[in-house]
mmCIF file of N, CA and C and ligand atoms in Angstrom:
data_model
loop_
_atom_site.group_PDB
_atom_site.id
_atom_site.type_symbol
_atom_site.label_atom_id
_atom_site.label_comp_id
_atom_site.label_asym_id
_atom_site.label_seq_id
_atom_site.Cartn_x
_atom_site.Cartn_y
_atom_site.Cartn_z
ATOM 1 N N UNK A 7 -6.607 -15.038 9.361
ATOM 2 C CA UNK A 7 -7.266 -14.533 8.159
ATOM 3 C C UNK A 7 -7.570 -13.052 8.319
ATOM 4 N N UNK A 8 -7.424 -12.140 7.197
ATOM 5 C CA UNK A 8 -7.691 -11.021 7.878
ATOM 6 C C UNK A 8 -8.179 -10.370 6.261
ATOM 7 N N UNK A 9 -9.324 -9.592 6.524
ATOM 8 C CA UNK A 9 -10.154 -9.234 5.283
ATOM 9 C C UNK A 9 -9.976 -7.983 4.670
ATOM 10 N N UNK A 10 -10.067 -7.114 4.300
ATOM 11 C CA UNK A 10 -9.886 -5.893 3.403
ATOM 12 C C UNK A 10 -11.557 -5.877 2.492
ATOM 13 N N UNK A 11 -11.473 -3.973 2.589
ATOM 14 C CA UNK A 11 -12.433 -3.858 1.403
ATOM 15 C C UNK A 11 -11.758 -2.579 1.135
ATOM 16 N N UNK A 12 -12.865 -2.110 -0.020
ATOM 17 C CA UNK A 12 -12.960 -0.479 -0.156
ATOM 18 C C UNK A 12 -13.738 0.094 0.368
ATOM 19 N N UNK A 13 -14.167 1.263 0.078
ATOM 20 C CA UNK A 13 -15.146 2.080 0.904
ATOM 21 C C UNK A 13 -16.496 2.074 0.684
ATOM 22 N N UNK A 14 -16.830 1.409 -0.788
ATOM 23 C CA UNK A 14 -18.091 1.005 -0.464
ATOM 24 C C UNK A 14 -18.487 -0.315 -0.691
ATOM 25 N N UNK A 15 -17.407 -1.261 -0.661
ATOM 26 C CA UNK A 15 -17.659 -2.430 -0.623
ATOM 27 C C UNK A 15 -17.578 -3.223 -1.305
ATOM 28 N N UNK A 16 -17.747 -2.878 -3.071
ATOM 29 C CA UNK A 16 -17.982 -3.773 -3.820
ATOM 30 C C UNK A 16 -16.478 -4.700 -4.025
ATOM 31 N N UNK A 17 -15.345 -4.047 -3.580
ATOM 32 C CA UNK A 17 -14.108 -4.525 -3.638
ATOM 33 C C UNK A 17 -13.660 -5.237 -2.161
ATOM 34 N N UNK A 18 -13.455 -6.739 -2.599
ATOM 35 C CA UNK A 18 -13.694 -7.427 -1.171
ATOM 36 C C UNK A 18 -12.279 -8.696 -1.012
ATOM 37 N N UNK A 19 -11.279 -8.663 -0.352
ATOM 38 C CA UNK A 19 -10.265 -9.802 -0.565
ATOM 39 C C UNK A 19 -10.190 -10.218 0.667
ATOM 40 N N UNK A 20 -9.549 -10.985 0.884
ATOM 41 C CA UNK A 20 -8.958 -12.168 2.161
ATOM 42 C C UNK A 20 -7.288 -12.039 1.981
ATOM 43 N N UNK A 21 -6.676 -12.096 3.007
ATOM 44 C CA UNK A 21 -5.356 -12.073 2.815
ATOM 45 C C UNK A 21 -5.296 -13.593 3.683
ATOM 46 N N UNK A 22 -4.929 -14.706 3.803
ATOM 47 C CA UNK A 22 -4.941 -15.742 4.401
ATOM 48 C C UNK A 22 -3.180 -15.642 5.338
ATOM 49 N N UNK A 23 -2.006 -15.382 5.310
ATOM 50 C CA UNK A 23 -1.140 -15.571 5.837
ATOM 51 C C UNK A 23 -0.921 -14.248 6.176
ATOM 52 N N UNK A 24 -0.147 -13.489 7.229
ATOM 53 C CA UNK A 24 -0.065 -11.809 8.038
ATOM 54 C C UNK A 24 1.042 -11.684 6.882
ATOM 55 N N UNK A 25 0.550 -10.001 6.713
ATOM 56 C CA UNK A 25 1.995 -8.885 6.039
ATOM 57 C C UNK A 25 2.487 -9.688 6.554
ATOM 58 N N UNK A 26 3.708 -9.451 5.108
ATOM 59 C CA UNK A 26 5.319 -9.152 5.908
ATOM 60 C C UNK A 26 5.861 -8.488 6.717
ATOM 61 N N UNK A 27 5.306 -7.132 6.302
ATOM 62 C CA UNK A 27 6.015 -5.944 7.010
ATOM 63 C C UNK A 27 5.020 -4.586 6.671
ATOM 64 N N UNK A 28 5.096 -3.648 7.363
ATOM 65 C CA UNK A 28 4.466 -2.388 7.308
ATOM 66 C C UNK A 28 5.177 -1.201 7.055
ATOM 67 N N UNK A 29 4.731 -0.257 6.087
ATOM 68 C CA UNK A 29 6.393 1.061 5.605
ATOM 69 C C UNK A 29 5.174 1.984 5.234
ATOM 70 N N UNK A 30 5.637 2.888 5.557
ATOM 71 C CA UNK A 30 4.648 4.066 5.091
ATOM 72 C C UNK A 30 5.739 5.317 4.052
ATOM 73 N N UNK A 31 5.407 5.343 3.146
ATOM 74 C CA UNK A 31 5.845 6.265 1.959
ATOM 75 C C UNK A 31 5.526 7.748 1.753
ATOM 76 N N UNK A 32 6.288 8.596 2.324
ATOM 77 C CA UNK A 32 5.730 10.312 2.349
ATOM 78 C C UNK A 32 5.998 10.724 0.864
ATOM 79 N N UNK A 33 6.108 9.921 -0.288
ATOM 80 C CA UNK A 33 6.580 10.775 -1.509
ATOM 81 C C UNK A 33 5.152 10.974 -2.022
ATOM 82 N N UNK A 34 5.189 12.017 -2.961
ATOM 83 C CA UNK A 34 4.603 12.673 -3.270
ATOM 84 C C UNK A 34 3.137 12.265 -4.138
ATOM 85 N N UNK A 35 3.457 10.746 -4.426
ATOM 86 C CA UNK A 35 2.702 10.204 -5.213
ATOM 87 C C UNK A 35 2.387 9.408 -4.738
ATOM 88 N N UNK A 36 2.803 8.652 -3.750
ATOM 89 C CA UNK A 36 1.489 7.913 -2.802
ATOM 90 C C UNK A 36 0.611 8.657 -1.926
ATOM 91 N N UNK A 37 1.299 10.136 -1.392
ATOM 92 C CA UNK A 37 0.538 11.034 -0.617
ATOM 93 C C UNK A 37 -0.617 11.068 -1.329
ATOM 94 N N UNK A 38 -0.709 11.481 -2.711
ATOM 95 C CA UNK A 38 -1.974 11.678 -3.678
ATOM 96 C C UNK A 38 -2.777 10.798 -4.163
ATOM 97 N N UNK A 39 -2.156 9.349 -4.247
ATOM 98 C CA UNK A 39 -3.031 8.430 -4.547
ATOM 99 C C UNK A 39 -3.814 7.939 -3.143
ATOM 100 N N UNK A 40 -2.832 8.350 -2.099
ATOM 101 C CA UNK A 40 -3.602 7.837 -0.842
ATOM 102 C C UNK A 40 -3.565 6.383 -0.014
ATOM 103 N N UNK A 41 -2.288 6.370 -0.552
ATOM 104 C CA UNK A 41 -1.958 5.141 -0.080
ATOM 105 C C UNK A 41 -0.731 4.910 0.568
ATOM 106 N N UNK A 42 -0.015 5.966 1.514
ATOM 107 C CA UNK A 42 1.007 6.109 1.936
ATOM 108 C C UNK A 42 1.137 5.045 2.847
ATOM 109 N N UNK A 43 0.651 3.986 3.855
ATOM 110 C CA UNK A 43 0.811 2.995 4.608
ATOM 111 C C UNK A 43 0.353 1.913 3.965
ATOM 112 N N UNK A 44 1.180 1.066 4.112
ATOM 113 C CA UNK A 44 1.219 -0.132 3.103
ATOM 114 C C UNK A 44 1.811 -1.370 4.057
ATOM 115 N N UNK A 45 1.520 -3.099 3.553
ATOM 116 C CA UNK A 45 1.347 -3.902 4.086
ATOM 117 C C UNK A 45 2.392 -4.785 2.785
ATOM 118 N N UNK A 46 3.150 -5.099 3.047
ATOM 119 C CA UNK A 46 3.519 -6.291 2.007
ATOM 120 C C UNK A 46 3.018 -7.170 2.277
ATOM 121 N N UNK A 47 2.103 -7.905 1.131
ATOM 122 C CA UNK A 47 1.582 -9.722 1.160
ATOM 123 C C UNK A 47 2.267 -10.045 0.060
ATOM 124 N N UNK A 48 1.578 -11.911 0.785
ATOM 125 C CA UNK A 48 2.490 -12.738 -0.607
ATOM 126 C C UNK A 48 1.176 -13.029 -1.384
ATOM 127 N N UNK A 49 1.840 -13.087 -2.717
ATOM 128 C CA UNK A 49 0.700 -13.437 -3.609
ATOM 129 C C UNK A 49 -0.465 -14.862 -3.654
ATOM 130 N N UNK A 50 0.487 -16.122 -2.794
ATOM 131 C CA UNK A 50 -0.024 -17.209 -2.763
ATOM 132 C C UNK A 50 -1.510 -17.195 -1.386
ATOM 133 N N UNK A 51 -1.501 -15.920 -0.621
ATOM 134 C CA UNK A 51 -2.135 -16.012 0.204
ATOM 135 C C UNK A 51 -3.178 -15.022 0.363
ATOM 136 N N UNK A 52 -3.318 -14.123 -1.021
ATOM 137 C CA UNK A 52 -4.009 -13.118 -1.426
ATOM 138 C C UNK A 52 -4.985 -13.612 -2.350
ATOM 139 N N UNK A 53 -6.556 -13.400 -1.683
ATOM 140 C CA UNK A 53 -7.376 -13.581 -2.915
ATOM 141 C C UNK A 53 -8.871 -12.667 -2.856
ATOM 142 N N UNK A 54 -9.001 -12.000 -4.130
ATOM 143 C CA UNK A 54 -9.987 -11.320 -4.400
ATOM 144 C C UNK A 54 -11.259 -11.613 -4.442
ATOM 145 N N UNK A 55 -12.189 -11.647 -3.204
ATOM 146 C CA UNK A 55 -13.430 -12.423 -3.127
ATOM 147 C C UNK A 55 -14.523 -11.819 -3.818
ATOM 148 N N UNK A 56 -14.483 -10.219 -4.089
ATOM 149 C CA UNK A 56 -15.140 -9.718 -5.036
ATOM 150 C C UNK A 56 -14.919 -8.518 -5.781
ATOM 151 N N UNK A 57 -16.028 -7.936 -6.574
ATOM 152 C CA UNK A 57 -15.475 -6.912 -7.177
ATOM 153 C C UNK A 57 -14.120 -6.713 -8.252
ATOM 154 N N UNK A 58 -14.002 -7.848 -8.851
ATOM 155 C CA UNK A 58 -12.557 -7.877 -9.746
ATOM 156 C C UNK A 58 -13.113 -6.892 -11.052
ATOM 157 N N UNK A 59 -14.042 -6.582 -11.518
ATOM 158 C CA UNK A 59 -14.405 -5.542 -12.194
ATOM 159 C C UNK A 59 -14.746 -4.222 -11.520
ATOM 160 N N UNK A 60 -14.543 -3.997 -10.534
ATOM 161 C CA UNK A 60 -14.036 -2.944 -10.075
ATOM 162 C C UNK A 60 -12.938 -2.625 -9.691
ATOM 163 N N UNK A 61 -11.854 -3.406 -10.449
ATOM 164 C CA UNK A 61 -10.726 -2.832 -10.067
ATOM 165 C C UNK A 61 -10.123 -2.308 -11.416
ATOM 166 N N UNK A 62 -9.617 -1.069 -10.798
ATOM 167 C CA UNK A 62 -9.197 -0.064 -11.767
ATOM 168 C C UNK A 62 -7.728 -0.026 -11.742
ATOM 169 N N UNK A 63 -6.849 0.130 -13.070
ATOM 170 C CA UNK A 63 -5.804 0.072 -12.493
ATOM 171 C C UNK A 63 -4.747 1.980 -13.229
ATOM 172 N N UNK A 64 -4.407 2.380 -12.337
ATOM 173 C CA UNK A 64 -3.583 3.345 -12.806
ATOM 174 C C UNK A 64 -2.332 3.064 -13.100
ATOM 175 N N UNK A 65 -1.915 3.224 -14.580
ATOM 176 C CA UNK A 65 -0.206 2.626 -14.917
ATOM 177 C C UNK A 65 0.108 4.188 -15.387
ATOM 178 N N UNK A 66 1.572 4.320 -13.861
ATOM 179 C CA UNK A 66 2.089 5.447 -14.768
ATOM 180 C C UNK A 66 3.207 5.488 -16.100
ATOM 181 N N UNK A 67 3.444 6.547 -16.109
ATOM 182 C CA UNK A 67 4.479 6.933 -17.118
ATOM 183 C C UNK A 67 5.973 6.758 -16.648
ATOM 184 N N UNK A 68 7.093 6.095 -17.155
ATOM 185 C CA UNK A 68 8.286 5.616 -17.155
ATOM 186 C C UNK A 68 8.827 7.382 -16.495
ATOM 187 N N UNK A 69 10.140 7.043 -15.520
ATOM 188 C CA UNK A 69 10.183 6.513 -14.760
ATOM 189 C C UNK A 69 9.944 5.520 -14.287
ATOM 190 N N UNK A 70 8.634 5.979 -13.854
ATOM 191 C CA UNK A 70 7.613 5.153 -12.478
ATOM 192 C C UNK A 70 7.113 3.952 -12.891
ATOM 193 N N UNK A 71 7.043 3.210 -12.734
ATOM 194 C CA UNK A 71 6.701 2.045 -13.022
ATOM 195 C C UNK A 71 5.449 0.783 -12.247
ATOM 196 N N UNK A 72 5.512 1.135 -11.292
ATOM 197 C CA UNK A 72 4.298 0.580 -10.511
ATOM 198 C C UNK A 72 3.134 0.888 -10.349
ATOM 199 N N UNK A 73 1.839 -0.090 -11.007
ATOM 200 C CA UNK A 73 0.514 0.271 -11.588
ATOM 201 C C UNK A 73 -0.244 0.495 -10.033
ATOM 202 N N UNK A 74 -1.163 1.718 -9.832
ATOM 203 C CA UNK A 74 -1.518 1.759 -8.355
ATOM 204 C C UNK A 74 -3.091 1.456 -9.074
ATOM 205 N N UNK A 75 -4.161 0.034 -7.949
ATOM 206 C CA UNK A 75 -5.184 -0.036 -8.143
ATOM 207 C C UNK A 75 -5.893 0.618 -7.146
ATOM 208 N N UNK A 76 -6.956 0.866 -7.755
ATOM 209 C CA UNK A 76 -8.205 1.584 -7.191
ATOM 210 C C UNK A 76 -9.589 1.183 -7.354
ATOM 211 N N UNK A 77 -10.345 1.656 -6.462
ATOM 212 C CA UNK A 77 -11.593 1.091 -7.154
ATOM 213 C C UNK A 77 -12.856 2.136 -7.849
ATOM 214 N N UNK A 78 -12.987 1.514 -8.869
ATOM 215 C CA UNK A 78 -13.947 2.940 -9.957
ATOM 216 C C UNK A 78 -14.905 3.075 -9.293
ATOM 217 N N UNK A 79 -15.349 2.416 -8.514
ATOM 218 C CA UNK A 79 -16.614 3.522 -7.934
ATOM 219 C C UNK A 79 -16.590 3.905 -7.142
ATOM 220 N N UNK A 80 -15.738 4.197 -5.802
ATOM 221 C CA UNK A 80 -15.377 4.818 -4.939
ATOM 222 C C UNK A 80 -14.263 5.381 -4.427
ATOM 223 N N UNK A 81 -13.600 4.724 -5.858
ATOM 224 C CA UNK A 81 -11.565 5.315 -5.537
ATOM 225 C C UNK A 81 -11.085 5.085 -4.261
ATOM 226 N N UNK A 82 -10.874 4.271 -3.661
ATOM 227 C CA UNK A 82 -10.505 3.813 -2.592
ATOM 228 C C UNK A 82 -8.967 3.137 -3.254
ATOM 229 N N UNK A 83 -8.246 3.794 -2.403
ATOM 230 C CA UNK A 83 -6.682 3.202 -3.372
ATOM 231 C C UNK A 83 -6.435 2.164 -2.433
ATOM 232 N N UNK A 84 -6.087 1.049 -3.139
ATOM 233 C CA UNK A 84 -5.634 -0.332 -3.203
ATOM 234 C C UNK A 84 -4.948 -0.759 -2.834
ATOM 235 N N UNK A 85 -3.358 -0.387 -3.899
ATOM 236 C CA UNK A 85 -2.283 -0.789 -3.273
ATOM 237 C C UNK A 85 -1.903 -1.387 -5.069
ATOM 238 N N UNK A 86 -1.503 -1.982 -4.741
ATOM 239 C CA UNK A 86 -0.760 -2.715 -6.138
ATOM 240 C C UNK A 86 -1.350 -4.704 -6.461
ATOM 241 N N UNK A 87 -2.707 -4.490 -6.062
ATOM 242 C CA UNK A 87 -3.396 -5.496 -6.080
ATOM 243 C C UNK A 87 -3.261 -6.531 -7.229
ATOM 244 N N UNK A 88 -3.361 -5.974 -8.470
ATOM 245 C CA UNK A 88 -2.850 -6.857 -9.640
ATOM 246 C C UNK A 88 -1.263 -6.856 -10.077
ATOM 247 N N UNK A 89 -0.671 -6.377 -9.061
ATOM 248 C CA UNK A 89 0.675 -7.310 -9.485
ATOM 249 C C UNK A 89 1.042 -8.814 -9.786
ATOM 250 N N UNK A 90 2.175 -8.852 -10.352
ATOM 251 C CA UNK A 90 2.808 -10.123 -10.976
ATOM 252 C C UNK A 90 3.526 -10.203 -10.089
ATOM 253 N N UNK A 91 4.253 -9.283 -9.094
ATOM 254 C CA UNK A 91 4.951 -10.303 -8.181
ATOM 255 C C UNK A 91 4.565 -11.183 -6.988
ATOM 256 N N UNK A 92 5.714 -11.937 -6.614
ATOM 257 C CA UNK A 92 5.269 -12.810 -5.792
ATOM 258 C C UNK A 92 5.123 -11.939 -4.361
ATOM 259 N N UNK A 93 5.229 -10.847 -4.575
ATOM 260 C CA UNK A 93 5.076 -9.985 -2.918
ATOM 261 C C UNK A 93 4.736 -8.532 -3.645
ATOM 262 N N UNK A 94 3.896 -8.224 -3.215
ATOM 263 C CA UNK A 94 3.543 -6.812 -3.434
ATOM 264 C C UNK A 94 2.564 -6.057 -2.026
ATOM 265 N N UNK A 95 2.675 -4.851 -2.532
ATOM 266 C CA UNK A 95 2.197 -3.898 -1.703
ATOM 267 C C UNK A 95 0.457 -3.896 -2.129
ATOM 268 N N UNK A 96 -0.340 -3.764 -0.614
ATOM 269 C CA UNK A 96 -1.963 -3.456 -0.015
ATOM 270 C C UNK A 96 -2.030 -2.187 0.702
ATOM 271 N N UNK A 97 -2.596 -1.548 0.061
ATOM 272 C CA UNK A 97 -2.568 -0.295 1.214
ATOM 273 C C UNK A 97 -3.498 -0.388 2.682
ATOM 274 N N UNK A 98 -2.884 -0.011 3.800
ATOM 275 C CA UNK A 98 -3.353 -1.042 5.040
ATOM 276 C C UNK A 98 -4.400 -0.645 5.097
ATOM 277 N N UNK A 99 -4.491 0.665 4.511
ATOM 278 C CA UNK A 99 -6.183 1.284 5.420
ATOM 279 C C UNK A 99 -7.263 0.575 4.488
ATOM 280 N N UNK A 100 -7.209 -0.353 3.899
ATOM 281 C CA UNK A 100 -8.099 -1.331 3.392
ATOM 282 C C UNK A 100 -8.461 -2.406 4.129
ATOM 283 N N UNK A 101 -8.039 -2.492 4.947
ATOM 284 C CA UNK A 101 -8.081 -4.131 6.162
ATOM 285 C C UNK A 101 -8.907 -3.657 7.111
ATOM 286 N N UNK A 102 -10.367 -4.720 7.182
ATOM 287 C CA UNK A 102 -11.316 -4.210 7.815
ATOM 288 C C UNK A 102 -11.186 -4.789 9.372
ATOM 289 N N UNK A 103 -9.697 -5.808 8.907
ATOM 290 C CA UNK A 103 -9.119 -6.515 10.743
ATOM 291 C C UNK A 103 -7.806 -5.985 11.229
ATOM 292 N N UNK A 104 -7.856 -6.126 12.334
ATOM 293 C CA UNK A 104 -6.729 -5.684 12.584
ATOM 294 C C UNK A 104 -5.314 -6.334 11.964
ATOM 295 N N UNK A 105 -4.309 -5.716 12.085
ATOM 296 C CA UNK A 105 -3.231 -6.562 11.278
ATOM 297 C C UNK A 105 -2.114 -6.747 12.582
ATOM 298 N N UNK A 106 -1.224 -7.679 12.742
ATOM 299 C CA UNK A 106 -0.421 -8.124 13.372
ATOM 300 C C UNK A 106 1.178 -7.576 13.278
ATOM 301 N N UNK A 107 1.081 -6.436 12.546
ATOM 302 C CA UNK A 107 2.158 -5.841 12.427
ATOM 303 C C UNK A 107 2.036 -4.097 12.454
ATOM 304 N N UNK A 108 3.307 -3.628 12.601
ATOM 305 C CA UNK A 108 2.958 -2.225 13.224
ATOM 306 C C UNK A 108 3.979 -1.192 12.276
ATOM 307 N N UNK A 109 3.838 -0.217 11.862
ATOM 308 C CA UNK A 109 4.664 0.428 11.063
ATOM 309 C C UNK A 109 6.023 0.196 11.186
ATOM 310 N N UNK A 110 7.073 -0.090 10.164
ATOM 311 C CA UNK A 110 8.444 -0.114 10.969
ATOM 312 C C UNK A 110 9.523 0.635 10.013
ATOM 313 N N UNK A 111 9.208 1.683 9.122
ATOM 314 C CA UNK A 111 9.498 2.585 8.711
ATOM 315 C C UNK A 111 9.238 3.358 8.110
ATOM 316 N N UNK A 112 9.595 4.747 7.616
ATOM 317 C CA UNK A 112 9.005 5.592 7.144
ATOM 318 C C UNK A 112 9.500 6.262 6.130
ATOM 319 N N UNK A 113 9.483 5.862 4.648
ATOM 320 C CA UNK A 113 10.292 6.603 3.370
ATOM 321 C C UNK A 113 10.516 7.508 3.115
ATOM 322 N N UNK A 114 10.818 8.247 2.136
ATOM 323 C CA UNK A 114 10.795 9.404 1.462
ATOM 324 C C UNK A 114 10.441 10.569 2.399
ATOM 325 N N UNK A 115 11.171 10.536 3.432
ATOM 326 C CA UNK A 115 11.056 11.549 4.250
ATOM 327 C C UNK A 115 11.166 13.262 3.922
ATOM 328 N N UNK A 116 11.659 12.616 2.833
ATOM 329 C CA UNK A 116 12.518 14.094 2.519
ATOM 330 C C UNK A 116 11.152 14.856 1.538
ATOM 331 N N UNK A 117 10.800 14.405 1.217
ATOM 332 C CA UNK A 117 9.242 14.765 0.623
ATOM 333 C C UNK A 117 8.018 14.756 1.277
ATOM 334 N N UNK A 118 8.183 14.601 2.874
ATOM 335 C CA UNK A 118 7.274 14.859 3.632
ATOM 336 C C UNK A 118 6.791 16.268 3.364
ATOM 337 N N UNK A 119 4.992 16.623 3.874
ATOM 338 C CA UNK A 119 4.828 17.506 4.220
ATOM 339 C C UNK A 119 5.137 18.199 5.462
ATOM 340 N N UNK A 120 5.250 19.907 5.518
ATOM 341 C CA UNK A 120 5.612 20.325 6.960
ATOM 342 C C UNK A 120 4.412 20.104 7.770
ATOM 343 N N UNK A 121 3.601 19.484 7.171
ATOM 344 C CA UNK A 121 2.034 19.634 8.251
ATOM 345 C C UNK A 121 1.706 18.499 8.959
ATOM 346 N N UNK A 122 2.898 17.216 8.272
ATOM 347 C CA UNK A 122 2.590 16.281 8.774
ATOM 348 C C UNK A 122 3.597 15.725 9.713
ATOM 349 N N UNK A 123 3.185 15.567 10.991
ATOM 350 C CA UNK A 123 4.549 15.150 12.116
ATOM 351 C C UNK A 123 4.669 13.610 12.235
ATOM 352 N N UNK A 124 5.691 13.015 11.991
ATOM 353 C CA UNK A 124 5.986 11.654 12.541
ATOM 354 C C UNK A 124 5.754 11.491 13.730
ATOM 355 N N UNK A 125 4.897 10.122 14.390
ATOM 356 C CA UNK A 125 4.201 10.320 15.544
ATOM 357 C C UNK A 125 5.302 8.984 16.027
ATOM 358 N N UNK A 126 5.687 8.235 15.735
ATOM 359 C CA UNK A 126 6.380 6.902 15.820
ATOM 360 C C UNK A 126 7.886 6.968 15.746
ATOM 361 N N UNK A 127 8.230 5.901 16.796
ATOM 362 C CA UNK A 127 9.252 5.695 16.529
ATOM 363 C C UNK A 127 10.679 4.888 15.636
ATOM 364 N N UNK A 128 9.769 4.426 14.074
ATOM 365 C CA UNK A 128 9.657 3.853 13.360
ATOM 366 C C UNK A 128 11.400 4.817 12.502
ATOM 367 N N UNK A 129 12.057 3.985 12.318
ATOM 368 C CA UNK A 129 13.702 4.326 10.980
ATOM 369 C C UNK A 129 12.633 5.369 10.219
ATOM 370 N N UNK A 130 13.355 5.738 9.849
ATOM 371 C CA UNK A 130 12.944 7.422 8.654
ATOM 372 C C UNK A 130 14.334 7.143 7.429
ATOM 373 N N UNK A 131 13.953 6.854 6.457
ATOM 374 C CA UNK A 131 14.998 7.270 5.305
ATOM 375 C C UNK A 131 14.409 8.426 4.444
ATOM 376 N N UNK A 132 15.482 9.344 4.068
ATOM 377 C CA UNK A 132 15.390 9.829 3.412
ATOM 378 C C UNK A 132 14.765 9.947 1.856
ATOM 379 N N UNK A 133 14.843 8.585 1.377
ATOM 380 C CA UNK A 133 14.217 8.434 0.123
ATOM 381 C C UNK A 133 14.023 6.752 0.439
ATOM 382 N N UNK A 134 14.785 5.832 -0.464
ATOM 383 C CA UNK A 134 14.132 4.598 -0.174
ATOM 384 C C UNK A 134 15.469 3.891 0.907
ATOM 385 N N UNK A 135 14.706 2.806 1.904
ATOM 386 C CA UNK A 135 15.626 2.625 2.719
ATOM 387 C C UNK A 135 16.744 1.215 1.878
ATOM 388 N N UNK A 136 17.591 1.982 2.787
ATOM 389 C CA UNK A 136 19.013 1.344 2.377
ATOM 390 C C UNK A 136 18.979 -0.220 2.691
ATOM 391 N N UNK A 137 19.378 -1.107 1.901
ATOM 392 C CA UNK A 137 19.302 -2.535 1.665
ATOM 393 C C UNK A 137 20.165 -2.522 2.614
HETATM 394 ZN ZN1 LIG B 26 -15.369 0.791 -3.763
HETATM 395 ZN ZN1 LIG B 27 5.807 6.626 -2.411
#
């Protein structure tokens, strides 16, 4: 079992079964929302123990298509918490336990900042990794 909040708490879930997997995203718009390391869960094992009115959801503009949640009173970015799919993205730095999995790649490289150095030895794609 492994728990998640936000930063001040009122936003509180349980993830009951481990990520899938761990990917961290250097593009430009998770850098800003703040949610560049991310956890895939499955939806059947994800549940929101509190705070569901504090969750805020940002839907962008087409293109882009994936709504990033947050929480309104402390903006603590989320991850994609109210998705419809059966697997979506948690942003890890929400998990107040440790998680059982370890970064194992690194996106949108090409939109990295120069300030920020890859410390891992984790695949690097250039934009999204190749199926
Ligand atoms: Zn909060
Ligand atoms: Zn991204």
């Amino acid at each position: 079992m492994f728990k998640g909040s936000c930063c001040c708490g009122a936003i509180r879930f349980t993830l009951m079964t481990p990520p899938t997997m761990m990917g961290t995203c250097h593009c430009t718009r998770c850098r800003k929302v703040g949610a560049s390391t991310f956890v895939f869960v499955k939806r059947e094992g994800f549940t929101l123990d509190a705070g569901a009115d504090c969750v805020a959801t940002y839907a962008p503009e087409l293109p882009y298509k994936y709504n990033r949640c947050f929480c309104r009173k402390c903006g603590t970015a989320l991850g994609e918490i109210n998705s419809s799919s059966e697997s979506f993205p948690v942003a890890a730095h929400c998990f107040d336990d440790e998680l059982p999995v370890k970064n194992l790649f690194h996106e949108f490289v090409s939109e990295k900042p120069g300030w920020y150095n890859i410390c891992d030895d984790a695949k690097q794609f250039s934009d999204h990794p190749h199926k």
